[in-house]
Coordinates of C-alpha atoms and ligand atoms in Angstrom, one line a residue:
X120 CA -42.8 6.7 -45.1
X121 CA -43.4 9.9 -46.7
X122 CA -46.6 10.5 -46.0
X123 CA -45.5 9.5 -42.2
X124 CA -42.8 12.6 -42.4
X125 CA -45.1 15.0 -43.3
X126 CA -47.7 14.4 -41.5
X127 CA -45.2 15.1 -38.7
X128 CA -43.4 17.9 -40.5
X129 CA -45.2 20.3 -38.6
X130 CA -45.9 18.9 -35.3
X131 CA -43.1 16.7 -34.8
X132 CA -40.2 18.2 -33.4
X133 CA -38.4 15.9 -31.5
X134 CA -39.0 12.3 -30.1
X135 CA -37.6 11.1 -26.7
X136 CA -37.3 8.1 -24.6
X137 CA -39.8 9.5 -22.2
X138 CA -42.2 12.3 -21.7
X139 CA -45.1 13.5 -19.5
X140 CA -46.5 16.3 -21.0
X141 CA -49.4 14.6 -23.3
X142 CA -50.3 12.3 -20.5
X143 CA -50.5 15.7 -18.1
X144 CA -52.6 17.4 -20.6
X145 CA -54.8 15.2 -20.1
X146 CA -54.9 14.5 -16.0
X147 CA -54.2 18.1 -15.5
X148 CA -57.5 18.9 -14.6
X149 CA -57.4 15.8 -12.0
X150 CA -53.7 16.7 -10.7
X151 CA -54.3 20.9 -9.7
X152 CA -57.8 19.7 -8.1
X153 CA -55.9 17.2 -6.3
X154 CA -53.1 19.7 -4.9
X155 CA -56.0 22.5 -4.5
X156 CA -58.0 19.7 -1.6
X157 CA -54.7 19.4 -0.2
X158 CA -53.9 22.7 0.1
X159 CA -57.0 23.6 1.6
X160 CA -57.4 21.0 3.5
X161 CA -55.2 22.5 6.6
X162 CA -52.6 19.2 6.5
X163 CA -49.4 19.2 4.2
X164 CA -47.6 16.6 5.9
X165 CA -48.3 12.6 7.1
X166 CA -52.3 13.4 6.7
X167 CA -55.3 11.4 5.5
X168 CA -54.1 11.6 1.6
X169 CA -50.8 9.5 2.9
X170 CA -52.9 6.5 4.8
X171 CA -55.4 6.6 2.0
X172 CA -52.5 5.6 -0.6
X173 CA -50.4 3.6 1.6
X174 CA -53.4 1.3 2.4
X175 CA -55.0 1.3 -1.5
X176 CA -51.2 1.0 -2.9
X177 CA -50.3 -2.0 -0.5
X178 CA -53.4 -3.4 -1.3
X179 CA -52.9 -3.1 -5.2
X180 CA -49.8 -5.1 -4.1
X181 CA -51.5 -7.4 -1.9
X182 CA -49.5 -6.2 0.9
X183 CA -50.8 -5.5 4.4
X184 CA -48.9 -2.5 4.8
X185 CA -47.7 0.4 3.1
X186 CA -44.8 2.8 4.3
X187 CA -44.8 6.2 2.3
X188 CA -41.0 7.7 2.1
X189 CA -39.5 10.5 -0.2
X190 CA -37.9 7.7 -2.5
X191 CA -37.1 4.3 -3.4
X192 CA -33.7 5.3 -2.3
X193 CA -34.7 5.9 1.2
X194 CA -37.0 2.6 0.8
X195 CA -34.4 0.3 0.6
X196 CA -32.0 2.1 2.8
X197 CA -34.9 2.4 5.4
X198 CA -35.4 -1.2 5.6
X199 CA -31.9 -2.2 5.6
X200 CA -31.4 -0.1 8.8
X201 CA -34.5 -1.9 10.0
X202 CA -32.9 -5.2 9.1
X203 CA -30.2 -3.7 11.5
X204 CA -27.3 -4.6 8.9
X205 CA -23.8 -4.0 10.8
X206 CA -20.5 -3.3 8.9
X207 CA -19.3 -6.5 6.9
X208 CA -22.8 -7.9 6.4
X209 CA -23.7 -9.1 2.8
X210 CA -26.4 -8.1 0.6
X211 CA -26.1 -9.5 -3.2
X212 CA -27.7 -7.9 -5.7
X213 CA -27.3 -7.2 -9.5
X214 CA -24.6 -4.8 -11.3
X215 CA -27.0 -4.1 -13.9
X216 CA -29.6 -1.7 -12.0
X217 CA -29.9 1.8 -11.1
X218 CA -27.3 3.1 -9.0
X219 CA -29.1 3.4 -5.9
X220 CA -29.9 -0.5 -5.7
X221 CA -26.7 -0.7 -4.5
X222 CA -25.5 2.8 -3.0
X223 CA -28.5 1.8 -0.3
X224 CA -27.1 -0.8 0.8
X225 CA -23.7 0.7 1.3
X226 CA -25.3 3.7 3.1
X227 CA -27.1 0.9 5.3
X228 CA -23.5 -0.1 6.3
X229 CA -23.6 -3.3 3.7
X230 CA -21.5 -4.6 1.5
X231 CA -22.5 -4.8 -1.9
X232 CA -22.2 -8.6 -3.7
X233 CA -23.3 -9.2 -7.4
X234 CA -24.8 -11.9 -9.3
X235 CA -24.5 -12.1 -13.0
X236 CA -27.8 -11.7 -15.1
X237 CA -29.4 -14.1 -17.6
X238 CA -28.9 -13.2 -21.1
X239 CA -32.3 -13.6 -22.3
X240 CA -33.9 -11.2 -19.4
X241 CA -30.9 -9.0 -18.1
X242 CA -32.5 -10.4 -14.4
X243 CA -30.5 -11.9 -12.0
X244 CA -29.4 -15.4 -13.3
X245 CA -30.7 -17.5 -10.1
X246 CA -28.9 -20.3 -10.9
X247 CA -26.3 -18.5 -9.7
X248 CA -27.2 -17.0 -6.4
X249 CA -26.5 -19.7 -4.2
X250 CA -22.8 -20.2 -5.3
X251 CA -22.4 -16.1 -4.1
X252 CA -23.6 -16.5 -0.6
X253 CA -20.9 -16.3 2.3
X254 CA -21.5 -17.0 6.3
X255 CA -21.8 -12.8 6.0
X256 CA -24.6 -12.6 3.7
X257 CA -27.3 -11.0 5.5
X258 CA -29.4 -10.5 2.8
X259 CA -30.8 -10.5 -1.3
X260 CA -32.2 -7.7 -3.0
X261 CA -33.8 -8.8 -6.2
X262 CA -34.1 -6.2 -8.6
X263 CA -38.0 -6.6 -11.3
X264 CA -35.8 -4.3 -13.7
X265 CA -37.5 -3.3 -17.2
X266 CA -40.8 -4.4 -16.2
X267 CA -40.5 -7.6 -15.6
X268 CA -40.1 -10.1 -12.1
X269 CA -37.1 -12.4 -11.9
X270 CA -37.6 -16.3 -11.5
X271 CA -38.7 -16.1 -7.8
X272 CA -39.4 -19.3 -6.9
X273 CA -35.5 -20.5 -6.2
X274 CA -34.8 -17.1 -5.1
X275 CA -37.7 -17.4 -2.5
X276 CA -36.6 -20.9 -1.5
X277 CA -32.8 -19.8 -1.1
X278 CA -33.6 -17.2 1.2
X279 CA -36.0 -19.2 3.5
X280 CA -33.3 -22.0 3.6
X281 CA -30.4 -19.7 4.6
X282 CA -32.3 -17.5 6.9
X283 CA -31.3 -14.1 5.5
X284 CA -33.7 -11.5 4.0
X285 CA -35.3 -11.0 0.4
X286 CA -35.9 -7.3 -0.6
X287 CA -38.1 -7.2 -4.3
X288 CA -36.7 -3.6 -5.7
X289 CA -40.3 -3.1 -7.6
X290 CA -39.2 0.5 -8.8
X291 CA -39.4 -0.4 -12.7
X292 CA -42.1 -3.1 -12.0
X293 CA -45.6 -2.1 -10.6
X294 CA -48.3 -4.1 -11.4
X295 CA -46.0 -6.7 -13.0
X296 CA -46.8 -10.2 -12.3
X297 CA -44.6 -13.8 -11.8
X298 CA -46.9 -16.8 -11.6
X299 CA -50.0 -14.7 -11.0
X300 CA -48.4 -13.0 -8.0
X301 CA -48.1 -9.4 -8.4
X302 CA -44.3 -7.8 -8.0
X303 CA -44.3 -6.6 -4.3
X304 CA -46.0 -9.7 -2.7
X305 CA -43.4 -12.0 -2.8
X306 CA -40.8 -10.9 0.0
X307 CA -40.3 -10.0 3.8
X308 CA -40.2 -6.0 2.4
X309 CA -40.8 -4.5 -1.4
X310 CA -39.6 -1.0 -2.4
X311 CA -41.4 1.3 -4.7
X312 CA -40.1 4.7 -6.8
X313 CA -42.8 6.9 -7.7
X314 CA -40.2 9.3 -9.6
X315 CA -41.8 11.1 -12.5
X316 CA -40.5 8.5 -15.2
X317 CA -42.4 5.9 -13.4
X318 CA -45.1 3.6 -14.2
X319 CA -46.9 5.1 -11.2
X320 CA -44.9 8.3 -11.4
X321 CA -46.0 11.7 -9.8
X322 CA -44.1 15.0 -10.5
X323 CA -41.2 15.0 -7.7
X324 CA -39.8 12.6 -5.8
X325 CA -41.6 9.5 -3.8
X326 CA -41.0 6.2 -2.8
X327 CA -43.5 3.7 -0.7
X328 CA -42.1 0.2 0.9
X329 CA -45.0 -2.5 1.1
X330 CA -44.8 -5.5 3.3
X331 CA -46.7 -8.1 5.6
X332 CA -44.9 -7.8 8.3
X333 CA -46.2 -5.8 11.0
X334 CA -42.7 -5.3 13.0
X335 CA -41.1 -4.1 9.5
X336 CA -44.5 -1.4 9.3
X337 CA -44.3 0.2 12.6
X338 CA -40.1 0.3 12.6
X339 CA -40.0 1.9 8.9
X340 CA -43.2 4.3 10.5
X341 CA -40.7 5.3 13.2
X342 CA -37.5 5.6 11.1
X343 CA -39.4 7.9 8.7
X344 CA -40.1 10.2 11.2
X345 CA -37.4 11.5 13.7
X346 CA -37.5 7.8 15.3
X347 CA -40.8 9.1 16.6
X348 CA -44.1 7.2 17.5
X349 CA -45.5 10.5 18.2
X350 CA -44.1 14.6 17.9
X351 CA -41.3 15.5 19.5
X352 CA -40.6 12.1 21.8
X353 CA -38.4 9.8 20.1
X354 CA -38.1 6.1 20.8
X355 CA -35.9 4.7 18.5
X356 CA -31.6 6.4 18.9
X357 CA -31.9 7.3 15.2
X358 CA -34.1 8.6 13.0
X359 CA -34.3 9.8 9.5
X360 CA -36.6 12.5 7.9
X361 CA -37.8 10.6 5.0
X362 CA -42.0 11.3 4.4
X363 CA -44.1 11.2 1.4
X364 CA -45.6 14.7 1.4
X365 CA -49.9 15.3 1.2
X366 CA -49.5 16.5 -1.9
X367 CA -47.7 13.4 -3.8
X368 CA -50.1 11.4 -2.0
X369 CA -53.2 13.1 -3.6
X370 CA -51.6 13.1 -6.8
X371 CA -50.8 9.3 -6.9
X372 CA -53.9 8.2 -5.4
X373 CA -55.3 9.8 -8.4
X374 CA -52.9 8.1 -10.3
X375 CA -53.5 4.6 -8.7
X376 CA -56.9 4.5 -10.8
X377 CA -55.3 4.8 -14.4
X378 CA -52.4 2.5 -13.5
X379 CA -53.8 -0.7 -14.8
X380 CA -54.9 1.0 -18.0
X381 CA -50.8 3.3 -18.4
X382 CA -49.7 -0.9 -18.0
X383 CA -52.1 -2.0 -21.2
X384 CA -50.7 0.8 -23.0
X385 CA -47.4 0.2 -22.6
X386 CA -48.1 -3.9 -23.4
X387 CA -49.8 -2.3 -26.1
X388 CA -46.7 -0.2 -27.7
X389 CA -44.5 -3.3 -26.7
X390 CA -47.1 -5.6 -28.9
X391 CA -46.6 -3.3 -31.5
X392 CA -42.4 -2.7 -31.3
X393 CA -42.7 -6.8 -31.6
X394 CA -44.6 -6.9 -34.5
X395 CA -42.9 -4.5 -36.9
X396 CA -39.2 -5.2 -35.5
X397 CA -39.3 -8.4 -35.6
X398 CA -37.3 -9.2 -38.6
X399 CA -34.6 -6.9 -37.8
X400 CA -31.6 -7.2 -36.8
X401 CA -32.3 -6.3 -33.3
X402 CA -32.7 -8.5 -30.6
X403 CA -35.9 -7.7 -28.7
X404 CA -37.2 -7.9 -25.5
X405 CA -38.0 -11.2 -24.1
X406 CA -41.1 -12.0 -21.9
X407 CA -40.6 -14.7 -20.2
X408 CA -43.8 -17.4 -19.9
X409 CA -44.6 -17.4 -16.3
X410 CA -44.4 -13.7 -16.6
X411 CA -46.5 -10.1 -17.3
X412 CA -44.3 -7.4 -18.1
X413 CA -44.9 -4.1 -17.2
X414 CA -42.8 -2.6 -19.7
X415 CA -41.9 0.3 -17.6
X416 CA -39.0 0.4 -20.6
X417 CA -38.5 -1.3 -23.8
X418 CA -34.8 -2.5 -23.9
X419 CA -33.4 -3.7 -27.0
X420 CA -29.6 -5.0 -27.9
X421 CA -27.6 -4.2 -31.0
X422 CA -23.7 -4.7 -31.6
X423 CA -24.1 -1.3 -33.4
X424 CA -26.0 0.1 -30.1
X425 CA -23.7 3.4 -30.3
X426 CA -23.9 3.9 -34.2
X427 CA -27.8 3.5 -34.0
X428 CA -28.2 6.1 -31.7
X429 CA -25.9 8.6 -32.9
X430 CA -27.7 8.8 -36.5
X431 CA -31.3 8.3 -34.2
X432 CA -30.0 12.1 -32.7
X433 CA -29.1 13.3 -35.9
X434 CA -32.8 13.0 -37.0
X435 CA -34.1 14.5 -33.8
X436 CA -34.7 11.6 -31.7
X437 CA -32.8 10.6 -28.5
X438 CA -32.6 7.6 -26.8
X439 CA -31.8 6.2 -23.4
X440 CA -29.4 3.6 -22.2
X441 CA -30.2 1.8 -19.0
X442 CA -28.0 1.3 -18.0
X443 CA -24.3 1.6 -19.9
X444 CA -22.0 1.3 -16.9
X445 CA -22.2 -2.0 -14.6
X446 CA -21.9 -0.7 -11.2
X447 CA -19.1 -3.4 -10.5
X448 CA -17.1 -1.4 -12.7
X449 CA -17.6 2.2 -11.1
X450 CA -14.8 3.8 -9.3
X451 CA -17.2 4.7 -6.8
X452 CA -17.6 1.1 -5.6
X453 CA -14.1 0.0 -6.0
X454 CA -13.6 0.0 -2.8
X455 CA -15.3 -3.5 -2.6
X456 CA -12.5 -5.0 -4.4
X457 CA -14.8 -6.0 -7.7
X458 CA -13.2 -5.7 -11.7
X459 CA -13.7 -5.7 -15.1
X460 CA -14.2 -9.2 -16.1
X461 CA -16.2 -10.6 -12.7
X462 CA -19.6 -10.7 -14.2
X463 CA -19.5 -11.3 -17.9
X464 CA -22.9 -11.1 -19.4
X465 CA -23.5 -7.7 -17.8
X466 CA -20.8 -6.7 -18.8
X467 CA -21.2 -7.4 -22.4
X468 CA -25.1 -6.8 -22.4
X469 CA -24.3 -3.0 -21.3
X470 CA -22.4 -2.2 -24.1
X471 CA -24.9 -3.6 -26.3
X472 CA -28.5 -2.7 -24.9
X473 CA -30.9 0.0 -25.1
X474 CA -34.1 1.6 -24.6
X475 CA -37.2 2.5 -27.2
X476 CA -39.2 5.3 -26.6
X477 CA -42.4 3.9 -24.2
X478 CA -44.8 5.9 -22.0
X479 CA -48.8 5.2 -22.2
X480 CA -49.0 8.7 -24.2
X481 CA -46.6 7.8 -27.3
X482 CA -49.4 7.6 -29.8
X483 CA -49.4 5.4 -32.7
X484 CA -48.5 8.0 -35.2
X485 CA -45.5 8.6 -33.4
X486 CA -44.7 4.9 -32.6
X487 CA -44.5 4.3 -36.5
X488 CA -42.8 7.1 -37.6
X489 CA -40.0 6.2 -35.1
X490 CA -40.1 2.6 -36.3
X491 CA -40.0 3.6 -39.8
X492 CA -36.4 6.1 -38.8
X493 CA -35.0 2.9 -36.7
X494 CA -35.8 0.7 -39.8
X495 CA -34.3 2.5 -42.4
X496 CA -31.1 3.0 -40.3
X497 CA -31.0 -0.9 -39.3
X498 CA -30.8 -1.0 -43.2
Ligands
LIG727 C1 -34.3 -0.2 -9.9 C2 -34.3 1.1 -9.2 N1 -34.1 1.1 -7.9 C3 -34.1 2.2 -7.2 C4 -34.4 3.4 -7.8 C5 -34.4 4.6 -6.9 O1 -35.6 5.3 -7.0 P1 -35.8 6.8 -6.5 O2 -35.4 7.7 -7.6 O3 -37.3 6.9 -6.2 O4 -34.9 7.0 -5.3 C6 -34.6 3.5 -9.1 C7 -34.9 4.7 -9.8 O5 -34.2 5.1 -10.7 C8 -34.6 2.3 -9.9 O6 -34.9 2.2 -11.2

């Protein structure tokens, strides 16, 4: 332990949840020679960087298509308005994802419904969908969160049954698998984030929705872009400006090549938080058998979640809780009529969870050190 502390005495000056500077130090070289091409190339906007990693991305995903947006935000509202939801329509989703899961679908004119989550996963508990939908549900959005796919099969076979849509929300999950399929592949339209954070992250804001289904492609094409086939005519009464730029594109296509070597690091640090934690009094992740985890975070659950990570900051390191609020339970959504007390294991898992530090560039040294701190304050 002490020769861990000093060999970090000097260098060490603070360890977070997340960070991109090491890994850019790196791919620097790769990224400005990327935006340089682009720059000189004569096209910012909608060019041949876009195609190129719409088609190479949809084919990591084994998707026919690829629609490049600014966001996974504007992904999933994008399709919805596709979908053509109309006020009072259903979608069900979780309460334990990121905000904009579920804000999309109210933009899209939806209305939010939740399923509870499994307590060994923090997914969607599937054998509990069915009971939630209504004559009004329009729709599912399934939500890989952490890194990992939820139990498809039922969902897949629910949806086909009922006649209503299946969105996969792949932001935390690319290159995660369920049964060998790869997350993306396994619905009428998948939504990417390609925010910085990301397991394919660039350094702004971008979002791609993959799909097979060639009406979805060439609607989301014209949605992104005015409503427009081509400049200045529009065929579709609206229209949205929502385009992933040259220069994102370049960047991620760059990208693209290391992410199946960022995944084996982060199954790498994972391997390793399982190992040494083990016998602590923290329950750890839990990867399910049918499944690969991406491990786009490392989520952890501890009665003593806030203690832990007020004595983690006093010793310069600062966690992240994803998420600590259950959206069911935000003023901002009240207006749906939900309350403390609808979805139980959410709402006891929030208080309880949250994440180690995991990027492919946390090196070992660091991963032990931090182990080491968590340890002795477990103690
Ligand atoms: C599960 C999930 N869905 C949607 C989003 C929205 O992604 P973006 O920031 O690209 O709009 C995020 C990003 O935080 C996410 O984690």
């Amino acid at each position: 332990m002490n020769y861990l502390k000093n060999l970090f005495k000097k260098k060490l000056k603070k360890i977070a949840v997340w960070n991109y500077l090491d890994e850019l130090k790196v791919e620097k070289k790769e990224v400005l020679s990327a935006i340089k091409k682009v720059l000189n190339s004569g096209t910012l906007i909608l060019g041949d960087n876009v195609k190129e990693f719409e088609n190479k991305f949809a084919k990591y995903c084994n998707s026919n298509y690829g629609i490049g947006v600014n966001s996974a935000t504007d992904a999933l509202f994008l399709t919805m308005r596709s979908f053509g939801l109309k006020k009072g329509d259903e979608v069900i989703s979780v309460s334990n994802t990121a905000v904009p899961t579920i804000s999309s679908i109210v933009a899209a004119n939806g209305t939010p419904r939740f399923v509870d989550i499994d307590p060994s996963t923090y997914l969607m508990d599937v054998n509990k969908l069915e009971k939630s939908i209504t004559n009004k549900t329009k729709g599912v959005i399934v939500v890989h969160l952490f890194g990992q796919c939820v139990d498809m099969d039922k969902v897949i076979e629910i949806c086909k049954r009922r006649n209503i849509f299946l969105i996969e929300d792949c932001s935390q999950s690319h290159g995660a698998k369920y049964k060998n399929k790869i997350a993306g592949s396994m619905s009428d339209a998948s939504v990417f984030s390609f925010y910085p954070t990301k397991i394919l992250g660039g350094y702004g804001d971008a979002g791609m929705v993959v799909t097979n289904n060639k009406k979805i492609n060439d609607n989301l094409k014209k949605l992104r872009f005015y409503g427009m086939e081509k400049t200045y005519y529009s065929i579709l009464e609206e229209g949205y400006n929502s385009r992933l730029d040259e220069m994102h594109a370049a960047i991620l296509l760059n990208k693209l090549k290391r992410l199946d070597n960022y995944i084996k690091r982060r199954r790498k640090i994972a391997k390793i938080y399982q190992s040494k934690l083990k016998e602590t009094s923290l329950i750890l992740p839990c990867e399910k058998e049918y499944n690969k985890h991406s491990f786009y975070v490392y989520v952890v659950r501890h009665k003593k979640r806030d203690e832990i990570l007020q004595k983690l900051k006093e010793k310069n390191i600062f966690l992240n809780i994803s998420y600590p609020w259950p959206i069911h339970t935000m003023t901002g959504f009240r207006q749906f009529g939900f309350k403390e007390g609808d979805l139980p294991v959410t709402e006891k898992v929030a208080k309880e969870i949250f994440s180690l530090p995991m990027y492919p560039s946390f090196n070992l040294k660091k991963q032990l050190y931090f182990i080491e701190t968590l340890k002795q304050i477990l103690k």
